[in-house]
XYZ file of N, CA, C and O in Angstrom:
484
model
N 62.081 83.678 -29.477
C 62.369 85.059 -29.775
C 61.582 85.485 -31.010
O 61.712 84.887 -32.075
N 60.777 86.520 -30.854
C 60.001 87.025 -31.973
C 60.911 87.738 -32.960
O 61.786 88.517 -32.569
N 60.697 87.458 -34.232
C 61.409 88.174 -35.285
C 60.411 88.997 -36.085
O 59.304 88.525 -36.378
N 60.808 90.200 -36.450
C 59.939 91.125 -37.171
C 60.549 91.425 -38.538
O 61.744 91.727 -38.631
N 59.718 91.354 -39.558
C 60.180 91.644 -40.915
C 59.257 92.690 -41.533
O 58.060 92.437 -41.712
N 59.837 93.842 -41.861
C 59.079 94.917 -42.493
C 59.135 94.787 -44.014
O 60.122 94.282 -44.566
N 58.107 95.275 -44.659
C 58.070 95.331 -46.117
C 57.133 96.457 -46.541
O 56.409 97.018 -45.720
N 57.158 96.761 -47.836
C 56.257 97.760 -48.374
C 56.881 99.117 -48.632
O 56.233 100.018 -49.162
N 58.142 99.275 -48.255
C 58.810 100.537 -48.523
C 59.079 100.703 -50.014
O 58.885 99.793 -50.812
N 59.507 101.901 -50.383
C 59.808 102.168 -51.775
C 59.986 103.650 -52.015
O 60.119 104.435 -51.074
N 59.982 104.011 -53.293
C 60.147 105.407 -53.696
C 58.844 105.924 -54.277
O 58.281 105.291 -55.179
N 58.398 107.060 -53.777
C 57.167 107.670 -54.267
C 57.352 109.166 -54.377
O 58.278 109.735 -53.787
N 56.463 109.797 -55.108
C 56.472 111.251 -55.190
C 55.640 111.834 -54.051
O 54.766 111.165 -53.495
N 55.928 113.072 -53.733
C 55.154 113.762 -52.695
C 53.666 113.711 -53.025
O 53.278 113.859 -54.183
N 52.880 113.465 -51.992
C 51.450 113.318 -52.168
C 51.004 111.886 -52.358
O 49.802 111.587 -52.286
N 51.956 110.995 -52.578
C 51.635 109.586 -52.782
C 51.406 108.841 -51.483
O 51.459 109.417 -50.386
N 51.164 107.541 -51.618
C 50.860 106.688 -50.465
C 51.688 105.416 -50.506
O 52.069 104.947 -51.579
N 51.930 104.880 -49.339
C 52.554 103.572 -49.177
C 51.905 102.881 -47.992
O 51.459 103.533 -47.052
N 51.916 101.562 -48.022
C 51.448 100.778 -46.887
C 52.562 99.845 -46.456
O 52.960 98.953 -47.209
N 53.056 100.049 -45.263
C 54.083 99.186 -44.706
C 53.451 98.049 -43.927
O 52.416 98.229 -43.276
N 54.095 96.892 -43.978
C 53.668 95.727 -43.211
C 54.813 95.264 -42.328
O 55.982 95.360 -42.711
N 54.466 94.741 -41.185
C 55.448 94.161 -40.263
C 54.895 92.813 -39.829
O 53.905 92.756 -39.096
N 55.524 91.750 -40.311
C 55.082 90.398 -40.001
C 55.965 89.814 -38.909
O 57.197 89.848 -39.006
N 55.333 89.280 -37.883
C 56.068 88.662 -36.779
C 56.092 87.154 -36.940
O 55.099 86.537 -37.331
N 57.219 86.549 -36.616
C 57.354 85.097 -36.616
C 58.079 84.669 -35.352
O 58.731 85.475 -34.696
N 57.958 83.380 -35.017
C 58.621 82.861 -33.836
C 57.845 83.071 -32.559
O 58.345 82.746 -31.477
N 56.645 83.602 -32.671
C 55.812 83.825 -31.510
C 54.688 84.785 -31.835
O 54.732 85.495 -32.844
N 53.683 84.781 -30.993
C 52.536 85.672 -31.204
C 52.813 87.041 -30.619
O 53.410 87.177 -29.551
N 52.341 88.066 -31.335
C 52.443 89.446 -30.837
C 51.079 89.946 -30.378
O 50.892 91.148 -30.162
N 50.151 89.024 -30.235
C 48.785 89.386 -29.880
C 48.715 90.198 -28.588
O 47.865 91.071 -28.446
N 49.592 89.907 -27.652
C 49.515 90.547 -26.335
C 50.541 91.656 -26.152
O 50.771 92.117 -25.032
N 51.147 92.071 -27.260
C 52.151 93.128 -27.202
C 51.672 94.396 -27.897
O 51.121 94.319 -28.996
N 51.919 95.536 -27.275
C 51.793 96.785 -28.014
C 52.864 96.785 -29.106
O 53.903 96.129 -28.964
N 52.579 97.505 -30.186
C 53.493 97.541 -31.329
C 53.715 98.980 -31.765
O 52.876 99.850 -31.511
N 54.821 99.200 -32.445
C 55.090 100.563 -32.884
C 55.859 100.616 -34.182
O 56.397 99.606 -34.656
N 55.863 101.793 -34.761
C 56.687 102.124 -35.918
C 57.533 103.349 -35.565
O 57.001 104.334 -35.043
N 58.805 103.246 -35.870
C 59.731 104.364 -35.719
C 60.393 104.604 -37.066
O 60.358 103.750 -37.953
N 60.999 105.752 -37.228
C 61.756 106.024 -38.448
C 63.037 106.778 -38.112
O 63.117 107.449 -37.087
N 63.983 106.640 -39.025
C 65.264 107.324 -38.843
C 65.716 107.886 -40.184
O 65.906 107.124 -41.143
N 65.858 109.198 -40.233
C 66.372 109.870 -41.418
C 67.883 109.992 -41.293
O 68.430 109.972 -40.177
N 68.595 110.127 -42.412
C 70.053 110.255 -42.361
C 70.487 111.410 -41.461
O 69.976 112.528 -41.586
N 71.400 111.117 -40.544
C 71.919 112.151 -39.664
C 71.003 112.554 -38.532
O 71.318 113.491 -37.782
N 69.885 111.858 -38.391
C 68.937 112.191 -37.330
C 68.707 111.002 -36.414
O 68.995 109.867 -36.759
N 68.143 111.300 -35.251
C 67.828 110.236 -34.304
C 66.558 109.508 -34.731
O 65.712 110.057 -35.444
N 66.443 108.283 -34.285
C 65.222 107.517 -34.530
C 64.070 108.189 -33.779
O 64.229 108.560 -32.612
N 62.921 108.314 -34.446
C 61.790 108.993 -33.824
C 60.519 108.159 -33.967
O 60.354 107.391 -34.914
N 59.624 108.371 -33.018
C 58.352 107.664 -33.032
C 57.487 108.130 -34.196
O 57.345 109.320 -34.447
N 56.880 107.164 -34.872
C 55.900 107.460 -35.909
C 54.498 107.153 -35.403
O 53.616 108.003 -35.438
N 54.310 105.927 -34.916
C 52.986 105.526 -34.444
C 53.125 104.290 -33.559
O 54.090 103.542 -33.673
N 52.144 104.092 -32.680
C 52.129 102.906 -31.845
C 50.693 102.537 -31.519
O 49.803 103.388 -31.590
N 50.501 101.271 -31.150
C 49.158 100.748 -30.961
C 49.192 99.742 -29.823
O 50.158 98.978 -29.687
N 48.143 99.729 -29.000
C 48.092 98.774 -27.906
C 47.793 97.377 -28.425
O 47.441 97.196 -29.600
N 47.908 96.393 -27.561
C 47.733 95.013 -27.993
C 46.331 94.764 -28.548
O 46.177 94.094 -29.566
N 45.323 95.333 -27.916
C 43.956 95.116 -28.393
C 43.622 95.984 -29.598
O 42.613 95.743 -30.271
N 44.433 96.983 -29.836
C 44.208 97.836 -30.999
C 43.261 98.989 -30.785
O 42.957 99.725 -31.720
N 42.809 99.161 -29.550
C 41.826 100.222 -29.303
C 42.458 101.597 -29.156
O 41.803 102.612 -29.399
N 43.699 101.634 -28.741
C 44.373 102.915 -28.532
C 45.571 103.046 -29.452
O 46.338 102.084 -29.632
N 45.712 104.231 -30.026
C 46.829 104.528 -30.897
C 47.430 105.881 -30.521
O 46.789 106.706 -29.865
N 48.640 106.073 -30.945
C 49.362 107.308 -30.649
C 50.270 107.608 -31.832
O 50.882 106.675 -32.390
N 50.358 108.900 -32.212
C 51.127 109.271 -33.398
C 52.091 110.412 -33.106
O 51.822 111.277 -32.254
N 53.190 110.408 -33.841
C 54.081 111.546 -33.804
C 53.384 112.758 -34.408
O 52.542 112.625 -35.302
N 53.745 113.938 -33.930
C 53.063 115.155 -34.372
C 53.166 115.353 -35.886
O 52.226 115.853 -36.520
N 54.274 114.959 -36.478
C 54.501 115.205 -37.899
C 53.636 114.335 -38.815
O 53.513 114.635 -40.004
N 53.059 113.269 -38.285
C 52.311 112.348 -39.144
C 50.830 112.287 -38.819
O 50.068 111.601 -39.512
N 50.407 112.980 -37.785
C 48.990 112.956 -37.401
C 48.104 113.392 -38.559
O 48.379 114.370 -39.228
N 47.047 112.623 -38.778
C 46.115 112.935 -39.849
C 46.520 112.389 -41.203
O 45.733 112.418 -42.146
N 47.749 111.888 -41.322
C 48.227 111.343 -42.599
C 48.518 109.844 -42.521
O 48.348 109.128 -43.498
N 48.988 109.383 -41.369
C 49.358 107.977 -41.188
C 48.356 107.286 -40.279
O 47.798 107.907 -39.362
N 48.171 105.984 -40.523
C 47.287 105.182 -39.685
C 47.951 103.846 -39.380
O 48.367 103.134 -40.292
N 48.041 103.517 -38.098
C 48.571 102.225 -37.681
C 47.401 101.291 -37.393
O 46.365 101.710 -36.859
N 47.567 100.021 -37.750
C 46.535 99.030 -37.483
C 47.212 97.678 -37.315
O 48.407 97.530 -37.580
N 46.435 96.690 -36.865
C 47.016 95.371 -36.682
C 45.988 94.295 -36.991
O 44.774 94.530 -36.883
N 46.506 93.131 -37.358
C 45.689 91.968 -37.685
C 46.233 90.802 -36.881
O 47.284 90.242 -37.225
N 45.511 90.437 -35.831
C 46.006 89.358 -34.962
C 46.092 88.031 -35.716
O 47.008 87.241 -35.473
N 45.140 87.775 -36.576
C 45.132 86.506 -37.311
C 46.373 86.350 -38.178
O 46.854 85.238 -38.391
N 46.878 87.469 -38.674
C 48.073 87.445 -39.527
C 49.350 87.789 -38.766
O 50.420 87.829 -39.373
N 49.217 88.047 -37.460
C 50.399 88.401 -36.667
C 51.159 89.564 -37.311
O 52.402 89.547 -37.377
N 50.415 90.536 -37.752
C 50.967 91.609 -38.583
C 50.477 92.975 -38.113
O 49.336 93.114 -37.671
N 51.348 93.938 -38.251
C 51.013 95.338 -37.988
C 51.248 96.125 -39.276
O 52.210 95.854 -40.002
N 50.377 97.093 -39.517
C 50.464 97.876 -40.742
C 50.658 99.361 -40.435
O 50.281 99.844 -39.361
N 51.205 100.055 -41.405
C 51.274 101.508 -41.332
C 50.861 102.053 -42.692
O 51.603 101.915 -43.669
N 49.671 102.626 -42.747
C 49.194 103.266 -43.965
C 49.662 104.709 -43.964
O 49.351 105.457 -43.032
N 50.389 105.079 -45.003
C 50.964 106.417 -45.087
C 50.399 107.131 -46.301
O 50.617 106.682 -47.436
N 49.669 108.198 -46.055
C 49.061 108.981 -47.125
C 49.650 110.384 -47.160
O 50.226 110.862 -46.185
N 49.478 111.043 -48.300
C 49.970 112.414 -48.468
C 51.429 112.530 -48.020
O 51.790 113.404 -47.224
N 52.256 111.644 -48.536
C 53.656 111.607 -48.122
C 54.390 112.875 -48.526
O 54.096 113.484 -49.564
N 55.339 113.252 -47.672
C 56.143 114.452 -47.885
C 57.616 114.057 -47.955
O 58.003 113.026 -47.399
N 58.455 114.861 -48.585
C 59.886 114.534 -48.637
C 60.490 114.324 -47.250
O 61.385 113.482 -47.090
N 60.004 115.040 -46.262
C 60.542 114.878 -44.905
C 60.142 113.567 -44.248
O 60.604 113.251 -43.149
N 59.297 112.782 -44.903
C 58.971 111.439 -44.407
C 60.022 110.410 -44.816
O 59.958 109.248 -44.400
N 60.968 110.824 -45.616
C 62.020 109.914 -46.074
C 62.830 109.385 -44.906
O 63.198 110.134 -44.002
N 63.112 108.083 -44.930
C 63.920 107.468 -43.899
C 63.738 105.966 -43.886
O 63.013 105.406 -44.712
N 64.399 105.332 -42.952
C 64.216 103.897 -42.737
C 63.153 103.734 -41.657
O 63.252 104.336 -40.585
N 62.169 102.919 -41.945
C 61.056 102.691 -41.023
C 61.231 101.339 -40.339
O 61.400 100.317 -40.998
N 61.175 101.377 -39.024
C 61.375 100.181 -38.208
C 60.109 99.838 -37.435
O 59.456 100.717 -36.860
N 59.837 98.552 -37.387
C 58.745 98.033 -36.576
C 59.330 97.548 -35.250
O 60.477 97.080 -35.206
N 58.538 97.646 -34.186
C 59.020 97.155 -32.895
C 57.874 96.579 -32.076
O 56.712 96.910 -32.279
N 58.234 95.677 -31.162
C 57.281 95.211 -30.152
C 57.642 95.853 -28.817
O 58.805 96.179 -28.561
N 56.627 96.033 -27.985
C 56.839 96.414 -26.600
C 56.683 95.161 -25.732
O 56.117 94.176 -26.175
N 57.163 95.251 -24.503
C 57.171 94.056 -23.655
C 55.784 93.691 -23.140
O 55.546 92.534 -22.785
N 54.889 94.660 -23.064
C 53.549 94.383 -22.549
C 52.474 94.876 -23.515
O 52.778 95.307 -24.626
N 51.233 94.879 -23.051
C 50.102 95.281 -23.867
C 50.074 96.786 -24.144
O 49.328 97.243 -25.011
N 50.870 97.568 -23.431
C 50.872 99.017 -23.569
C 52.250 99.508 -23.988
O 53.265 98.857 -23.721
N 52.294 100.667 -24.648
C 53.591 101.220 -25.043
C 54.325 101.859 -23.863
O 55.435 102.337 -24.015
N 53.695 101.886 -22.701
C 54.386 102.359 -21.506
C 55.207 101.229 -20.898
O 55.123 100.936 -19.701
N 55.973 100.596 -21.714
C 56.860 99.514 -21.295
C 58.066 99.524 -22.233
O 58.074 100.243 -23.230
N 59.067 98.763 -21.892
C 60.284 98.751 -22.701
C 60.031 98.123 -24.068
O 59.170 97.254 -24.222
N 60.824 98.549 -25.024
C 60.802 97.923 -26.339
C 61.525 96.588 -26.261
O 62.607 96.495 -25.678
N 60.897 95.566 -26.857
C 61.446 94.207 -26.758
C 62.202 93.792 -28.018
O 63.256 93.158 -27.928
N 61.662 94.097 -29.177
C 62.253 93.637 -30.441
C 62.177 94.731 -31.497
O 61.238 95.539 -31.495
N 63.134 94.678 -32.417
C 63.143 95.577 -33.578
C 63.221 94.744 -34.852
O 63.863 93.689 -34.873
N 62.621 95.269 -35.902
C 62.823 94.692 -37.217
C 64.068 95.289 -37.852
O 64.748 96.133 -37.259
N 64.334 94.865 -39.081
C 65.546 95.318 -39.756
C 65.339 96.623 -40.524
O 66.306 97.255 -40.946
N 64.092 97.012 -40.702
C 63.787 98.280 -41.342
C 63.469 98.160 -42.818
O 63.891 97.218 -43.488
N 62.717 99.138 -43.311
C 62.410 99.219 -44.738
C 62.538 100.685 -45.156
O 62.114 101.587 -44.428
N 63.145 100.908 -46.313
C 63.449 102.259 -46.764
C 62.232 102.905 -47.438
O 61.589 102.294 -48.297
N 61.958 104.138 -47.048
C 60.927 104.948 -47.683
C 61.592 106.213 -48.205
O 62.281 106.906 -47.447
N 61.403 106.488 -49.490
C 61.991 107.680 -50.098
C 60.883 108.463 -50.800
O 60.177 107.910 -51.641
N 60.763 109.733 -50.446
C 59.724 110.580 -51.014
C 60.396 111.745 -51.732
O 61.156 112.498 -51.115
N 60.112 111.880 -53.011
C 60.710 112.955 -53.806
C 59.700 114.070 -54.026
O 58.498 113.845 -54.077
N 60.221 115.278 -54.175
C 59.344 116.454 -54.351
C 59.007 116.670 -55.808
O 59.577 116.069 -56.700
């Protein structure tokens, strides 16, 4: 069973940047699409970004396009989320996930425990 551990969250001012990491253990994620979701207090979990297993295709939520970048490093079994020009509405818990296959058009297989991101105005 793959386990996912997120890190890199924290508190920043609007306009700042953070880089989240999601390290997988207990198995390789090389052949899995990966994603980042977030959940703000009182709101549903929403898609932030996702990437295919080979890393050639990415997809972003409308609110983060042009500001966030998802990437992956197979050698490190890790997925990253670079977040620039952060806004207060980006505040929430950020979760990493694996999909069951190489594409995000498949069920989600695993979730991490989440990392808190807080953006102040």
